[in-house]
Amino acid sequence: MKKEGKIGRKSFVARLVLGAAVSVLLLLGVAINCTTKQAGEDQVLRFGMFAGSYWDVPNGNCYKIIDDAIMRFELAHPGVKVEYVSGILKEDYSEWLSEQVLLGKEPDVFMIPAGELDMLASSRIIKNLNSLIERDKSFSKESYYQAAYRYGTIKQKQFALPYESVTTLMFVNKTLLQKEGIAMPGSGWNWDDFLSICRQVTKDTDHNGITDQFGYYGYSWQDAAYSNGLSLFSEDGTSSFFGDERMEAALKYVKELEEINQGYTVTSKDFDKGKVAFRPLAFSEYRTYKPYPWRIKKYSDFEWDCVKMPSGPAGGSRTELNTLLMGISSRTGRGDLAWEFMKTLCYEEDTQRELLEQSQGMPVIRKVTESPQLQSLLNNDTPGRSGSVDMNIIGQVMDEAVETPNFRLYPAAMVMADGEICRILKGEASMDSGLLKLQREINGLLKQ
């Protein structure tokens, strides 16, 4: 059951006081959400969600998956009703959730806003799931891709389950490569292959003295670091590894790539117009724009497909995995029911299979993602357009992916890192000493 709702502009005050306020309420033993079932009444579970796509791409019906899951859950649990408020936009969801928590009315089960798991866990807003997991013999964490599952983990405690994930793949302008007589990269391609192709295709095609065709757009120092086998931070978020020699090798590689463009700043418009060979993009973009009719609205002037990212000399095709999580309120009065409903969303194969058809992300259950059904969906293209994604490759990418860190100071640490690394790439700071200095400064920040 859905309830229509409206939300206004974000209240920064509410979000600032959220952690402190909730901690006080919990310490005082307030359990506002706990209710007693009256005779003849249905038990009501409240679910918190936002409208639209988590991945910021078009989504025709964001409620269908949830409504279907609720229907199956209610049929399996007579006397239980699940309610949610519809119409809450993704950009307003954090404020709405904050207000609900402060009122003691947060949903029993809810989507976790990006980057807020650590705050929700440290403020004891969400339940530690370890005991529920340990006593549920029907549940196995091994069913998940481990990077997706680990994203809900903090210091060996599981606070959330993954619902869907998106990783990064390399989009390839097949038309441009064919014009240049270059074969599509294989699954084992590496930095040297990427660099070589970029050099071959970067040129002045109309001979007017201005370079108008380019090798890549959007390949970042993070992409290079991950593919060279480097994790930027320790699992507990207490230290960083920016001084590692693999980071220095990654930055030297990115600098070499940048020099091919001879000072020109390649843009997304260049790629959209078919003038760029490669662009790292989220798999949600592939799911959205590959099939008709969305393709005619974007990337319509050239054939394109995607492959794994190129491997670095000390690593593989590792990329960052972004995951939408769900958690249970620590103050719910229906903990067991909430766990069963969250499993319906995040573990049940029927729900995960429906993600294939209705969402742009990837199911987090390995068995579903690697099923023939997904391969069939990815091949559902308009006549005359070749190309498909090998699901063995998708499985490898998901297996090798690196989960986005979720510790509290991660955003601040990355802002600091990105600023200094941009200076290093511009030649405004020494690479070796600059990276060691950056590591010391970030480690100092992480001790706060």
mmCIF file with all atom_site columns, C-alpha atoms in Angstrom, residues 356-446:
data_model
loop_
_atom_site.group_PDB
_atom_site.id
_atom_site.type_symbol
_atom_site.label_atom_id
_atom_site.label_alt_id
_atom_site.label_comp_id
_atom_site.label_asym_id
_atom_site.label_entity_id
_atom_site.label_seq_id
_atom_site.pdbx_PDB_ins_code
_atom_site.Cartn_x
_atom_site.Cartn_y
_atom_site.Cartn_z
_atom_site.occupancy
_atom_site.B_iso_or_equiv
_atom_site.pdbx_formal_charge
_atom_site.auth_seq_id
_atom_site.auth_comp_id
_atom_site.auth_asym_id
_atom_site.auth_atom_id
_atom_site.pdbx_PDB_model_num
ATOM 1  C CA . LEU A 1 356 ? 16.422 -7.196  -14.567 1.00 0.00 ? 356 LEU A CA 1
ATOM 2  C CA . GLU A 1 357 ? 13.302 -5.924  -16.290 1.00 0.00 ? 357 GLU A CA 1
ATOM 3  C CA . GLN A 1 358 ? 12.285 -2.853  -14.328 1.00 0.00 ? 358 GLN A CA 1
ATOM 4  C CA . SER A 1 359 ? 15.520 -1.317  -13.041 1.00 0.00 ? 359 SER A CA 1
ATOM 5  C CA . GLN A 1 360 ? 18.843 -0.250  -14.524 1.00 0.00 ? 360 GLN A CA 1
ATOM 6  C CA . GLY A 1 361 ? 21.053 -1.713  -11.830 1.00 0.00 ? 361 GLY A CA 1
ATOM 7  C CA . MET A 1 362 ? 22.411 -5.227  -11.449 1.00 0.00 ? 362 MET A CA 1
ATOM 8  C CA . PRO A 1 363 ? 20.904 -7.831  -9.120  1.00 0.00 ? 363 PRO A CA 1
ATOM 9  C CA . VAL A 1 364 ? 23.190 -8.519  -6.175  1.00 0.00 ? 364 VAL A CA 1
ATOM 10 C CA . ILE A 1 365 ? 22.368 -12.234 -6.029  1.00 0.00 ? 365 ILE A CA 1
ATOM 11 C CA . ARG A 1 366 ? 24.942 -14.088 -8.113  1.00 0.00 ? 366 ARG A CA 1
ATOM 12 C CA . LYS A 1 367 ? 22.555 -16.788 -9.333  1.00 0.00 ? 367 LYS A CA 1
ATOM 13 C CA . VAL A 1 368 ? 20.187 -14.176 -10.796 1.00 0.00 ? 368 VAL A CA 1
ATOM 14 C CA . THR A 1 369 ? 22.831 -11.950 -12.373 1.00 0.00 ? 369 THR A CA 1
ATOM 15 C CA . GLU A 1 370 ? 24.520 -14.848 -14.138 1.00 0.00 ? 370 GLU A CA 1
ATOM 16 C CA . SER A 1 371 ? 21.265 -16.350 -15.390 1.00 0.00 ? 371 SER A CA 1
ATOM 17 C CA . PRO A 1 372 ? 20.439 -16.788 -19.098 1.00 0.00 ? 372 PRO A CA 1
ATOM 18 C CA . GLN A 1 373 ? 17.514 -14.417 -18.550 1.00 0.00 ? 373 GLN A CA 1
ATOM 19 C CA . LEU A 1 374 ? 19.812 -11.433 -18.082 1.00 0.00 ? 374 LEU A CA 1
ATOM 20 C CA . GLN A 1 375 ? 21.846 -12.342 -21.145 1.00 0.00 ? 375 GLN A CA 1
ATOM 21 C CA . SER A 1 376 ? 18.603 -12.466 -23.136 1.00 0.00 ? 376 SER A CA 1
ATOM 22 C CA . LEU A 1 377 ? 17.568 -9.038  -21.882 1.00 0.00 ? 377 LEU A CA 1
ATOM 23 C CA . LEU A 1 378 ? 20.924 -7.504  -22.750 1.00 0.00 ? 378 LEU A CA 1
ATOM 24 C CA . ASN A 1 379 ? 20.674 -8.926  -26.246 1.00 0.00 ? 379 ASN A CA 1
ATOM 25 C CA . ASN A 1 380 ? 17.185 -7.472  -26.741 1.00 0.00 ? 380 ASN A CA 1
ATOM 26 C CA . ASP A 1 381 ? 18.268 -4.858  -29.248 1.00 0.00 ? 381 ASP A CA 1
ATOM 27 C CA . THR A 1 382 ? 16.882 -3.400  -32.468 1.00 0.00 ? 382 THR A CA 1
ATOM 28 C CA . PRO A 1 383 ? 17.531 -5.310  -35.714 1.00 0.00 ? 383 PRO A CA 1
ATOM 29 C CA . GLY A 1 384 ? 20.793 -4.576  -37.448 1.00 0.00 ? 384 GLY A CA 1
ATOM 30 C CA . ARG A 1 385 ? 22.648 -3.602  -34.276 1.00 0.00 ? 385 ARG A CA 1
ATOM 31 C CA . SER A 1 386 ? 25.250 -6.108  -33.192 1.00 0.00 ? 386 SER A CA 1
ATOM 32 C CA . GLY A 1 387 ? 26.962 -6.486  -29.876 1.00 0.00 ? 387 GLY A CA 1
ATOM 33 C CA . SER A 1 388 ? 26.196 -8.047  -26.534 1.00 0.00 ? 388 SER A CA 1
ATOM 34 C CA . VAL A 1 389 ? 27.767 -8.258  -23.120 1.00 0.00 ? 389 VAL A CA 1
ATOM 35 C CA . ASP A 1 390 ? 29.198 -11.619 -22.136 1.00 0.00 ? 390 ASP A CA 1
ATOM 36 C CA . MET A 1 391 ? 27.700 -12.462 -18.748 1.00 0.00 ? 391 MET A CA 1
ATOM 37 C CA . ASN A 1 392 ? 30.915 -14.220 -17.798 1.00 0.00 ? 392 ASN A CA 1
ATOM 38 C CA . ILE A 1 393 ? 32.524 -10.782 -18.049 1.00 0.00 ? 393 ILE A CA 1
ATOM 39 C CA . ILE A 1 394 ? 29.788 -9.200  -15.946 1.00 0.00 ? 394 ILE A CA 1
ATOM 40 C CA . GLY A 1 395 ? 30.283 -11.886 -13.324 1.00 0.00 ? 395 GLY A CA 1
ATOM 41 C CA . GLN A 1 396 ? 34.026 -11.267 -13.282 1.00 0.00 ? 396 GLN A CA 1
ATOM 42 C CA . VAL A 1 397 ? 33.554 -7.504  -12.985 1.00 0.00 ? 397 VAL A CA 1
ATOM 43 C CA . MET A 1 398 ? 31.151 -7.939  -10.063 1.00 0.00 ? 398 MET A CA 1
ATOM 44 C CA . ASP A 1 399 ? 33.468 -10.451 -8.400  1.00 0.00 ? 399 ASP A CA 1
ATOM 45 C CA . GLU A 1 400 ? 36.536 -8.240  -8.725  1.00 0.00 ? 400 GLU A CA 1
ATOM 46 C CA . ALA A 1 401 ? 34.805 -4.956  -7.888  1.00 0.00 ? 401 ALA A CA 1
ATOM 47 C CA . VAL A 1 402 ? 35.852 -2.744  -4.992  1.00 0.00 ? 402 VAL A CA 1
ATOM 48 C CA . GLU A 1 403 ? 33.049 -1.537  -2.747  1.00 0.00 ? 403 GLU A CA 1
ATOM 49 C CA . THR A 1 404 ? 32.826 2.210   -2.184  1.00 0.00 ? 404 THR A CA 1
ATOM 50 C CA . PRO A 1 405 ? 34.150 2.949   1.337   1.00 0.00 ? 405 PRO A CA 1
ATOM 51 C CA . ASN A 1 406 ? 31.381 3.905   3.751   1.00 0.00 ? 406 ASN A CA 1
ATOM 52 C CA . PHE A 1 407 ? 33.270 5.319   6.739   1.00 0.00 ? 407 PHE A CA 1
ATOM 53 C CA . ARG A 1 408 ? 32.260 8.777   7.984   1.00 0.00 ? 408 ARG A CA 1
ATOM 54 C CA . LEU A 1 409 ? 35.265 10.763  6.762   1.00 0.00 ? 409 LEU A CA 1
ATOM 55 C CA . TYR A 1 410 ? 35.473 9.172   3.310   1.00 0.00 ? 410 TYR A CA 1
ATOM 56 C CA . PRO A 1 411 ? 33.880 12.115  1.430   1.00 0.00 ? 411 PRO A CA 1
ATOM 57 C CA . ALA A 1 412 ? 36.196 14.637  3.082   1.00 0.00 ? 412 ALA A CA 1
ATOM 58 C CA . ALA A 1 413 ? 39.240 12.427  2.469   1.00 0.00 ? 413 ALA A CA 1
ATOM 59 C CA . MET A 1 414 ? 38.396 12.087  -1.216  1.00 0.00 ? 414 MET A CA 1
ATOM 60 C CA . VAL A 1 415 ? 37.918 15.834  -1.644  1.00 0.00 ? 415 VAL A CA 1
ATOM 61 C CA . MET A 1 416 ? 41.363 16.350  -0.150  1.00 0.00 ? 416 MET A CA 1
ATOM 62 C CA . ALA A 1 417 ? 42.885 13.606  -2.295  1.00 0.00 ? 417 ALA A CA 1
ATOM 63 C CA . ASP A 1 418 ? 41.294 14.768  -5.534  1.00 0.00 ? 418 ASP A CA 1
ATOM 64 C CA . GLY A 1 419 ? 42.451 18.342  -5.051  1.00 0.00 ? 419 GLY A CA 1
ATOM 65 C CA . GLU A 1 420 ? 46.054 17.406  -4.364  1.00 0.00 ? 420 GLU A CA 1
ATOM 66 C CA . ILE A 1 421 ? 46.231 14.776  -7.104  1.00 0.00 ? 421 ILE A CA 1
ATOM 67 C CA . CYS A 1 422 ? 44.916 17.311  -9.628  1.00 0.00 ? 422 CYS A CA 1
ATOM 68 C CA . ARG A 1 423 ? 47.817 19.567  -8.593  1.00 0.00 ? 423 ARG A CA 1
ATOM 69 C CA . ILE A 1 424 ? 50.264 16.692  -9.044  1.00 0.00 ? 424 ILE A CA 1
ATOM 70 C CA . LEU A 1 425 ? 48.909 15.871  -12.502 1.00 0.00 ? 425 LEU A CA 1
ATOM 71 C CA . LYS A 1 426 ? 49.226 19.526  -13.500 1.00 0.00 ? 426 LYS A CA 1
ATOM 72 C CA . GLY A 1 427 ? 52.867 19.516  -12.408 1.00 0.00 ? 427 GLY A CA 1
ATOM 73 C CA . GLU A 1 428 ? 52.239 21.905  -9.520  1.00 0.00 ? 428 GLU A CA 1
ATOM 74 C CA . ALA A 1 429 ? 53.497 19.401  -6.932  1.00 0.00 ? 429 ALA A CA 1
ATOM 75 C CA . SER A 1 430 ? 56.067 16.605  -6.903  1.00 0.00 ? 430 SER A CA 1
ATOM 76 C CA . MET A 1 431 ? 54.617 13.173  -7.534  1.00 0.00 ? 431 MET A CA 1
ATOM 77 C CA . ASP A 1 432 ? 56.612 11.006  -5.119  1.00 0.00 ? 432 ASP A CA 1
ATOM 78 C CA . SER A 1 433 ? 56.925 13.444  -2.217  1.00 0.00 ? 433 SER A CA 1
ATOM 79 C CA . GLY A 1 434 ? 53.478 14.882  -2.940  1.00 0.00 ? 434 GLY A CA 1
ATOM 80 C CA . LEU A 1 435 ? 51.799 11.500  -2.597  1.00 0.00 ? 435 LEU A CA 1
ATOM 81 C CA . LEU A 1 436 ? 53.588 10.746  0.665   1.00 0.00 ? 436 LEU A CA 1
ATOM 82 C CA . LYS A 1 437 ? 52.582 14.154  1.999   1.00 0.00 ? 437 LYS A CA 1
ATOM 83 C CA . LEU A 1 438 ? 48.999 13.541  0.909   1.00 0.00 ? 438 LEU A CA 1
ATOM 84 C CA . GLN A 1 439 ? 48.965 10.182  2.674   1.00 0.00 ? 439 GLN A CA 1
ATOM 85 C CA . ARG A 1 440 ? 50.197 11.765  5.925   1.00 0.00 ? 440 ARG A CA 1
ATOM 86 C CA . GLU A 1 441 ? 47.581 14.509  5.731   1.00 0.00 ? 441 GLU A CA 1
ATOM 87 C CA . ILE A 1 442 ? 44.735 12.122  5.000   1.00 0.00 ? 442 ILE A CA 1
ATOM 88 C CA . ASN A 1 443 ? 45.834 9.759   7.769   1.00 0.00 ? 443 ASN A CA 1
ATOM 89 C CA . GLY A 1 444 ? 45.773 12.756  10.108  1.00 0.00 ? 444 GLY A CA 1
ATOM 90 C CA . LEU A 1 445 ? 42.229 13.549  8.974   1.00 0.00 ? 445 LEU A CA 1
ATOM 91 C CA . LEU A 1 446 ? 41.129 9.945   9.517   1.00 0.00 ? 446 LEU A CA 1
#
